[in-house]
Tab-separated table of C-alpha atoms in Angstrom:
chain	number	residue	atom	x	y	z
A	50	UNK	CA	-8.583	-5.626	-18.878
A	51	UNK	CA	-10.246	-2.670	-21.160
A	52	UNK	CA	-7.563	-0.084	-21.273
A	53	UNK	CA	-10.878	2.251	-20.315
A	54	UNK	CA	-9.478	2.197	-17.040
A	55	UNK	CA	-5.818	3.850	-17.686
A	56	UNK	CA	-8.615	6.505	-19.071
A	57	UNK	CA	-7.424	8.739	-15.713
A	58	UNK	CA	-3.923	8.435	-15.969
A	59	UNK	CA	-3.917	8.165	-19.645
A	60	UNK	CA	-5.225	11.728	-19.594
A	61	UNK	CA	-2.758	13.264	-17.129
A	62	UNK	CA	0.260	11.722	-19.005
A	63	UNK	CA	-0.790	13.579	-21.885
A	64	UNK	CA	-1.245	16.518	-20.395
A	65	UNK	CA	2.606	16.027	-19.938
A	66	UNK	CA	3.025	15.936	-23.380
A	67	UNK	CA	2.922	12.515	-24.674
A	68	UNK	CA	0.851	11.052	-26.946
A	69	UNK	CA	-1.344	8.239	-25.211
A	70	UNK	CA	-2.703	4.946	-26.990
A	71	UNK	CA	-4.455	2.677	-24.291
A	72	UNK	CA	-4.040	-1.276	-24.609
A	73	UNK	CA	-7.558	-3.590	-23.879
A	74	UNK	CA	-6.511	-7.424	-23.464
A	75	UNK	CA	-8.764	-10.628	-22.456
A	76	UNK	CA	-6.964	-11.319	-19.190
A	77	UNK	CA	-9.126	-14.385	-18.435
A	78	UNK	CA	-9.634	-15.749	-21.624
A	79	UNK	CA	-6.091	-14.972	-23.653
A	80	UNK	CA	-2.934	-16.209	-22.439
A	81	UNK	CA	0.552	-14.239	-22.315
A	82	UNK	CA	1.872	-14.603	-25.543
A	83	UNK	CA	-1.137	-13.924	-27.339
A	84	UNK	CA	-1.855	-10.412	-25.205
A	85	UNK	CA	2.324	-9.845	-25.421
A	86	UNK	CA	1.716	-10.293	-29.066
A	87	UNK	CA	-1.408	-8.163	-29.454
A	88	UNK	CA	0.854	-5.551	-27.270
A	89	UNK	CA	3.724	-5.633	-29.665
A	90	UNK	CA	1.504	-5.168	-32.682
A	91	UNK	CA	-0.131	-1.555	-31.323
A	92	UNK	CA	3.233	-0.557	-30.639
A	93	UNK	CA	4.839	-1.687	-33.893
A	94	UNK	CA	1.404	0.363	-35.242
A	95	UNK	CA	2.214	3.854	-33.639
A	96	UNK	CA	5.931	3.591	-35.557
A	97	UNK	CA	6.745	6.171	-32.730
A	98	UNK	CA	10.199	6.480	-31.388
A	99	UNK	CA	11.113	6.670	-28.560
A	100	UNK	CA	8.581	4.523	-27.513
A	101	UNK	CA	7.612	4.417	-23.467
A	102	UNK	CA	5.206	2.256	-21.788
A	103	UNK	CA	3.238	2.421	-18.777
A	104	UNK	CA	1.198	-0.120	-17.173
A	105	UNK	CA	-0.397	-1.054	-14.604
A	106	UNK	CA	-0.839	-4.183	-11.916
A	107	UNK	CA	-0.703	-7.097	-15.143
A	108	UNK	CA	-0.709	-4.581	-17.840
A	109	UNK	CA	3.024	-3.897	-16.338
A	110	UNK	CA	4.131	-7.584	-16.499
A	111	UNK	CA	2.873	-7.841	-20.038
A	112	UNK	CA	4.715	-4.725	-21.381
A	113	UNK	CA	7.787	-7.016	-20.124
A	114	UNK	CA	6.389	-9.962	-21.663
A	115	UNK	CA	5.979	-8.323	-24.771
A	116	UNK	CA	9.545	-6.622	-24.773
A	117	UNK	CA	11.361	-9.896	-24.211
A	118	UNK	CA	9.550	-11.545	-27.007
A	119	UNK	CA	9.306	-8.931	-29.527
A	120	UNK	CA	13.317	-7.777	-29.829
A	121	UNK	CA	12.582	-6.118	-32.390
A	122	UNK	CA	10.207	-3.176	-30.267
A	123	UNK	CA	12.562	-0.028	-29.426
A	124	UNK	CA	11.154	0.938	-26.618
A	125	UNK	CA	13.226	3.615	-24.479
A	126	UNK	CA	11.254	3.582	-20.660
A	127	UNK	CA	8.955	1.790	-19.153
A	128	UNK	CA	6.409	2.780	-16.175
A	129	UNK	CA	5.787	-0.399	-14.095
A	130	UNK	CA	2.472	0.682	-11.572
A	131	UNK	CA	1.751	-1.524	-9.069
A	132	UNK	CA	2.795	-4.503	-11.081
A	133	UNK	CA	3.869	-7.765	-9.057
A	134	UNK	CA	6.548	-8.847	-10.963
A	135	UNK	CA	8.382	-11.014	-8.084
A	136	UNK	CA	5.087	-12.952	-6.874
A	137	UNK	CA	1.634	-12.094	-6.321
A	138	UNK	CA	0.790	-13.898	-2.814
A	139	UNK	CA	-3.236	-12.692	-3.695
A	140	UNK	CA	-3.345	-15.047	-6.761
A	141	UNK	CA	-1.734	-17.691	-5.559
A	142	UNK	CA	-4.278	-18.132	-2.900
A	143	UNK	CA	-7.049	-17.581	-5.073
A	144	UNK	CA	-5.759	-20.291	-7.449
A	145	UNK	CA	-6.221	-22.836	-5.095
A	146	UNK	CA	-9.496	-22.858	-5.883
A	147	UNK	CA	-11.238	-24.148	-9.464
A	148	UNK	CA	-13.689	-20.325	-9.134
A	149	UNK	CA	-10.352	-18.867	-8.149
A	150	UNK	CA	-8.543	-19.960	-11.388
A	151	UNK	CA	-11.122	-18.880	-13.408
A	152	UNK	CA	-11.433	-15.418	-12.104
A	153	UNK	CA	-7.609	-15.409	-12.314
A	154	UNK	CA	-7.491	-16.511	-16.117
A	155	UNK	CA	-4.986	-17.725	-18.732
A	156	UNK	CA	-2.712	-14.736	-18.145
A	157	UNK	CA	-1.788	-14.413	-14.519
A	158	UNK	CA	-1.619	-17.925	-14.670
A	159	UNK	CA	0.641	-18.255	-17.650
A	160	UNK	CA	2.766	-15.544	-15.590
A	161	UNK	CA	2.668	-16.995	-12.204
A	162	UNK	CA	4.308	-20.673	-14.170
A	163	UNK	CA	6.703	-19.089	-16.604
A	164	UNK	CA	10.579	-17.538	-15.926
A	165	UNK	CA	10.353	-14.021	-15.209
A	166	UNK	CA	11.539	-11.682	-18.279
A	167	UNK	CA	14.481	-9.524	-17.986
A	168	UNK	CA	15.008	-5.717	-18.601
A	169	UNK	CA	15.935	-5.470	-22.341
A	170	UNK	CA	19.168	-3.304	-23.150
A	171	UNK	CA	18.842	-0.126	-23.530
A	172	UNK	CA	14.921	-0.116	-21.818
A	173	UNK	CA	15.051	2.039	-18.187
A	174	UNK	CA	12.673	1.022	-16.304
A	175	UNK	CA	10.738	2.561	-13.310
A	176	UNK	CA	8.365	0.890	-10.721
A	177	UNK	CA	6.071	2.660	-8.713
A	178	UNK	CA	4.375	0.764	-5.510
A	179	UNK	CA	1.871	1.370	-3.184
A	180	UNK	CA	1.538	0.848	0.296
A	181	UNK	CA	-2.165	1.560	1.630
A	182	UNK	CA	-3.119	-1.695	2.137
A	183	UNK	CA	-6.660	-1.633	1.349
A	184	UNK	CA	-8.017	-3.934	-1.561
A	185	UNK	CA	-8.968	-7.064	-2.577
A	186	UNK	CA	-6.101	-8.905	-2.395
A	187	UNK	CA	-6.574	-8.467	1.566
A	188	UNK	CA	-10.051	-10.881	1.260
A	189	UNK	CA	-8.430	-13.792	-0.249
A	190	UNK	CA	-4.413	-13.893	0.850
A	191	UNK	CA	-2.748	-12.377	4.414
A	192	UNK	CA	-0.568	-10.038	2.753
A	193	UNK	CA	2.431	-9.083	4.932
A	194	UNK	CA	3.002	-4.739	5.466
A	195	UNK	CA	4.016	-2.949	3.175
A	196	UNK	CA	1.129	-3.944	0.247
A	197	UNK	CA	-1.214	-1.911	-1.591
A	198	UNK	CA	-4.277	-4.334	-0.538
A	199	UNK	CA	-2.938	-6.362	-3.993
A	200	UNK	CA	0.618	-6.569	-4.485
A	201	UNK	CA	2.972	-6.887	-1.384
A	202	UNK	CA	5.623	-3.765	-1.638
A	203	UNK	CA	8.641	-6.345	-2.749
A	204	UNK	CA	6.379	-8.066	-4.975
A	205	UNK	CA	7.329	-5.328	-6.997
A	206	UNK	CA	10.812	-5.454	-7.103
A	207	UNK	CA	12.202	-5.872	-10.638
A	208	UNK	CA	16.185	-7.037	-10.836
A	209	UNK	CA	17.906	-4.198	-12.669
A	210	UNK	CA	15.084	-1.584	-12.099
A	211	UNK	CA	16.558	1.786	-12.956
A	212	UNK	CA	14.241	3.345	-9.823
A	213	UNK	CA	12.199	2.428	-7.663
A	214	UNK	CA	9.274	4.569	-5.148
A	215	UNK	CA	6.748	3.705	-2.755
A	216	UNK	CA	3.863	5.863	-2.659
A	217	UNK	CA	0.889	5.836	-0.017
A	218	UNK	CA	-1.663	5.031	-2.489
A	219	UNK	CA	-3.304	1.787	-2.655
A	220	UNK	CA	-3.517	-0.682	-5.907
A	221	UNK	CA	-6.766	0.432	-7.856
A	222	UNK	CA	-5.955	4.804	-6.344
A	223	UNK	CA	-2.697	4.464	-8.950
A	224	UNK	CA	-4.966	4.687	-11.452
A	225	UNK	CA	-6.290	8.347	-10.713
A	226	UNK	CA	-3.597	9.401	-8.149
A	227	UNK	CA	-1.898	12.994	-9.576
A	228	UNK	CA	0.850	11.739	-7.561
A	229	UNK	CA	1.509	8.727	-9.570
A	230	UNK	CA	0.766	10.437	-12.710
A	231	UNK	CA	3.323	13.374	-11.674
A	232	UNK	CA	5.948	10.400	-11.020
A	233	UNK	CA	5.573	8.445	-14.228
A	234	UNK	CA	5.617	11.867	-15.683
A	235	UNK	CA	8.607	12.621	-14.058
A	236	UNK	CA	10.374	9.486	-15.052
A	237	UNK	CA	9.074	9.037	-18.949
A	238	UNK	CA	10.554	12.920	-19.674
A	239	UNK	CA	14.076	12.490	-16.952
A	240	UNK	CA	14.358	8.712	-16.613
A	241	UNK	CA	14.083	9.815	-12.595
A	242	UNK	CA	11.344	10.122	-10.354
A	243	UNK	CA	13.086	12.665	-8.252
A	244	UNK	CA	11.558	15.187	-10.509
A	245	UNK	CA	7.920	14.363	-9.361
């Protein structure tokens, strides 16, 4: 995933006042722990505190990834966008397929067989779904209402979440919806979304 798509979003965040760095990652050919790794490292590199994250669809599983196995990375809230943490219906239909694995890659596969992370102390975490259905998910899986056309609404439920919001945006529109933006916004400065 080249972090040249969070270029949208990336810019609107800062125009909230942070300062942005944007994460690329070899999906397909990298597994987990290497990208959770490579994650860990930027952050540890920016020696910024507090440290948020935001990610999006994957990028939000492996900011989790990388928070459970790097204890030692402070990080204060995290953004998850669209980011199937409880199951991703799409991907397991695609795997069933040798093309569909290989489109899929060593990450969402390493995710889809390992135990999901936990929250880290201290971290409050936000999740922001969608619930146009309209996206390529649709072509390959039935996804059951409410989905984004990816990720199934409860897909997206993360145990211990501090908040949680459906938007009516669909998977790849989080990445240039103001409304999103205004919402991670929202959360990263108030740890709320009721701000937005």
């Amino acid at each position: 995933m080249n972090g040249a798509a969070m270029l949208p979003l990336g810019w609107q965040l800062a125009r909230c006042g942070f300062d942005v760095v944007r994460f690329s990652y070899a999906s397909v050919g990298d597994g987990l722990d290497h990208n959770a790794d490579r994650l860990a490292n930027l952050c540890r590199e920016q020696g910024t505190e507090p440290l948020h994250l935001v990610g999006h669809s994957l990028g939000g599983l492996l900011i989790l990834a990388a928070l459970e196995k790097n204890t030692d990375l402070k990080a204060r809230r995290v953004v998850l966008i669209g980011s199937p943490y409880a199951g991703i219906t799409a991907a397991v239909s695609l795997a069933r397929s040798d093309f569909g694995k290989k489109i899929l890659g060593r990450t969402v596969s390493d995710w889809m067989r390992l135990p999901r992370p936990s929250i880290p102390d201290g971290v409050e975490l936000g999740v922001i779904a969608g619930d146009s259905p309209v996206g390529l998910g649709r072509l390959v899986a039935r996804l059951p209402r409410p989905n984004d056309g990816v990720a199934r609404v409860d897909e997206t439920c993360v145990p211990g979440a501090k908040e949680s919001i459906v938007l009516h945006i669909n998977h790849t529109g989080m990445l240039v919806s103001p409304a999103v933006a205004r919402a991670a916004c929202a959360f990263l400065h108030n740890g709320t979304f009721r701000h937005a």
